[in-house]
Short mmCIF file of C-alpha atoms in Angstrom, two decimals:
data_model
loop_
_atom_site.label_atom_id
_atom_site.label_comp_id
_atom_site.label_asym_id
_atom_site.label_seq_id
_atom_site.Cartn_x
_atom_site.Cartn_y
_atom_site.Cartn_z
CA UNK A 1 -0.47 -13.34 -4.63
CA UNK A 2 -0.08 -16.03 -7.27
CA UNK A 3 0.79 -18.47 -4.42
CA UNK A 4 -2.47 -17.49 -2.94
CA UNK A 5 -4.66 -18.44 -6.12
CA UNK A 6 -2.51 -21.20 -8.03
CA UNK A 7 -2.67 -22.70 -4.21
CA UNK A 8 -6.48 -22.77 -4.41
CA UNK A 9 -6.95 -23.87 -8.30
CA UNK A 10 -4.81 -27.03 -6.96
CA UNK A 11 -6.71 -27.35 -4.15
CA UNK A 12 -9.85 -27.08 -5.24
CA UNK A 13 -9.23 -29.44 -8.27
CA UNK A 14 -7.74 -32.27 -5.71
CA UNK A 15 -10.58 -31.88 -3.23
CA UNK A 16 -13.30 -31.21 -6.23
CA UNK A 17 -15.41 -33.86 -7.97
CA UNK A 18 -12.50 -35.82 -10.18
CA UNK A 19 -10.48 -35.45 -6.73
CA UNK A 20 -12.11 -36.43 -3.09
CA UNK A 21 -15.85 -35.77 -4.00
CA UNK A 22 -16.49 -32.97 -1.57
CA UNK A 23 -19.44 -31.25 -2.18
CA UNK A 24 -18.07 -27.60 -3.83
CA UNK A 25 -19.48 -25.33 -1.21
CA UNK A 26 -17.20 -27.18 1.57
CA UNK A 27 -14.54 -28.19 -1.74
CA UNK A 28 -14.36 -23.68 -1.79
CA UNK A 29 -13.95 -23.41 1.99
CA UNK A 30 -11.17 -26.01 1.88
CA UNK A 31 -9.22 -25.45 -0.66
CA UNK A 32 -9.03 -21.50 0.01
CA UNK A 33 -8.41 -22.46 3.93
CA UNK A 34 -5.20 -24.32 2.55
CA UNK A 35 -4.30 -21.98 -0.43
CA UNK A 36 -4.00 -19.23 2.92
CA UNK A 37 -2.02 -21.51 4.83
CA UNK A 38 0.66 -22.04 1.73
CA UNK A 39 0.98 -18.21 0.75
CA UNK A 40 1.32 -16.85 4.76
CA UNK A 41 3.55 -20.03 5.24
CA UNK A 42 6.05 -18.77 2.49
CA UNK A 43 4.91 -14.64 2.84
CA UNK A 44 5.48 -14.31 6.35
CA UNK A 45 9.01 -14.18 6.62
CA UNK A 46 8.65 -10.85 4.39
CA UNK A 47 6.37 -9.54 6.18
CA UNK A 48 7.83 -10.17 9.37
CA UNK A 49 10.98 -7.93 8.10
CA UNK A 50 8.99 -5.39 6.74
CA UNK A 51 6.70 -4.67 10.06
CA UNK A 52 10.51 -5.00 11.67
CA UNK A 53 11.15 -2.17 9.43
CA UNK A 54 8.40 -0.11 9.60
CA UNK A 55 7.96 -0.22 13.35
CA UNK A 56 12.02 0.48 14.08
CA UNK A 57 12.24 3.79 16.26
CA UNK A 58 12.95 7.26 13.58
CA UNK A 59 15.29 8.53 16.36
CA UNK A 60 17.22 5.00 16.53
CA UNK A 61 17.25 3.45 13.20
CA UNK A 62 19.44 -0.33 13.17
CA UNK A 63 18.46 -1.78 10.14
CA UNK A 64 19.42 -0.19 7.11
CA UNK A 65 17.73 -1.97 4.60
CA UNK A 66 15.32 -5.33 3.80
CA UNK A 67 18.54 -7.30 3.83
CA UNK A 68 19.73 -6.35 6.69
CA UNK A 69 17.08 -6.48 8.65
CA UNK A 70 16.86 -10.49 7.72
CA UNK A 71 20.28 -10.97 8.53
CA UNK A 72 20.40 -9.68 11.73
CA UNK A 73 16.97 -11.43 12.65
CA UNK A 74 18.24 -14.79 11.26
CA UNK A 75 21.55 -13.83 12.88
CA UNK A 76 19.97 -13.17 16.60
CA UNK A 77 16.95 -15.48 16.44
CA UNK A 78 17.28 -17.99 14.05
CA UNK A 79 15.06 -18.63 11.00
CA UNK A 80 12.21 -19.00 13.91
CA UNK A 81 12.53 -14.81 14.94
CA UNK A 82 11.32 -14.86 10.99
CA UNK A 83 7.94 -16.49 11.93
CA UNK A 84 6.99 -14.60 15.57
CA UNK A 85 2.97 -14.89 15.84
CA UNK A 86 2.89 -17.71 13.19
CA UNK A 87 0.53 -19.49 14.85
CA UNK A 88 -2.19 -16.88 15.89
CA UNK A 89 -1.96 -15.83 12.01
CA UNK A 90 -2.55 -19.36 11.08
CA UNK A 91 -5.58 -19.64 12.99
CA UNK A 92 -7.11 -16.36 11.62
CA UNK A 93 -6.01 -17.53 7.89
CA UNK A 94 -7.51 -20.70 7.27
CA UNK A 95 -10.89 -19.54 8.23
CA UNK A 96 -10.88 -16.05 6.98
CA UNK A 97 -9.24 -17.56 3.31
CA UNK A 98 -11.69 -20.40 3.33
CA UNK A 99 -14.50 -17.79 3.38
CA UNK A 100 -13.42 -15.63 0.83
CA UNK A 101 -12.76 -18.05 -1.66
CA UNK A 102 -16.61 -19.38 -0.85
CA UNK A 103 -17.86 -16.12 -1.09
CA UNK A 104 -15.99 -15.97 -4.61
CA UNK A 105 -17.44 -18.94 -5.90
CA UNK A 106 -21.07 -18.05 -5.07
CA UNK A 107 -20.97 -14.78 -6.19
CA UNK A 108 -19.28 -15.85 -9.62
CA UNK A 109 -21.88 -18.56 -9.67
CA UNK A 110 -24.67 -15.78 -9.26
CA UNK A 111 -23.40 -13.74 -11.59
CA UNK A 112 -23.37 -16.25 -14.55
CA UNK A 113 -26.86 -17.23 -13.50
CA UNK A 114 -27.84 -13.67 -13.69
CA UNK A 115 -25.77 -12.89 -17.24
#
């Protein structure tokens, strides 16, 4: 998770006022948009071994561990069987990450307004 938010700090500051001038509403959107597409970029290798994992048949278990699980996939598929459905999740990310990180900043912005 500290990919997710040191992604959008960086962002943010290099899209912000001392970086490209975007206004911050649109700066927010942006920067958490990209700070998604660095942390699934780097996260979904994991998580494609873990749902690999979790969705192997009780009855007919063949991986016996994290380890090798990635081997085998790696082994089988190449490093590209480690990023099946990249794309669709890349689509959903930017969006849905650029939103929350918007919604963040208004509502801390409300907050210290109201405090």
């Amino acid at each position: 998770m500290s990919t997710f938010f040191t992604g959008y700090e960086v962002s943010r500051r290099a899209l912000g006022p001392e970086g490209l001038g975007i206004p911050n509403a649109m700066t927010s959107f942006l920067a958490g948009g990209i700070a998604g597409t660095i942390f699934w970029t780097i996260a979904f290798p994991i998580e494609a071994v873990k749902n690999r994992l979790m969705t192997q048949p009780l009855d007919e278990v063949r991986y016996s561990g994290f380890m090798h699980c990635l081997k085998d996939t790696v082994r089988r598929q190449g490093v590209s069987g480690l990023y099946s459905g990249f794309s669709p999740a890349m689509l959903r990310t930017f969006p849905a990450s650029g939103a929350t990180f918007l919604a963040y900043e208004l509502v801390s912005r409300a907050l210290k307004t109201l405090l």
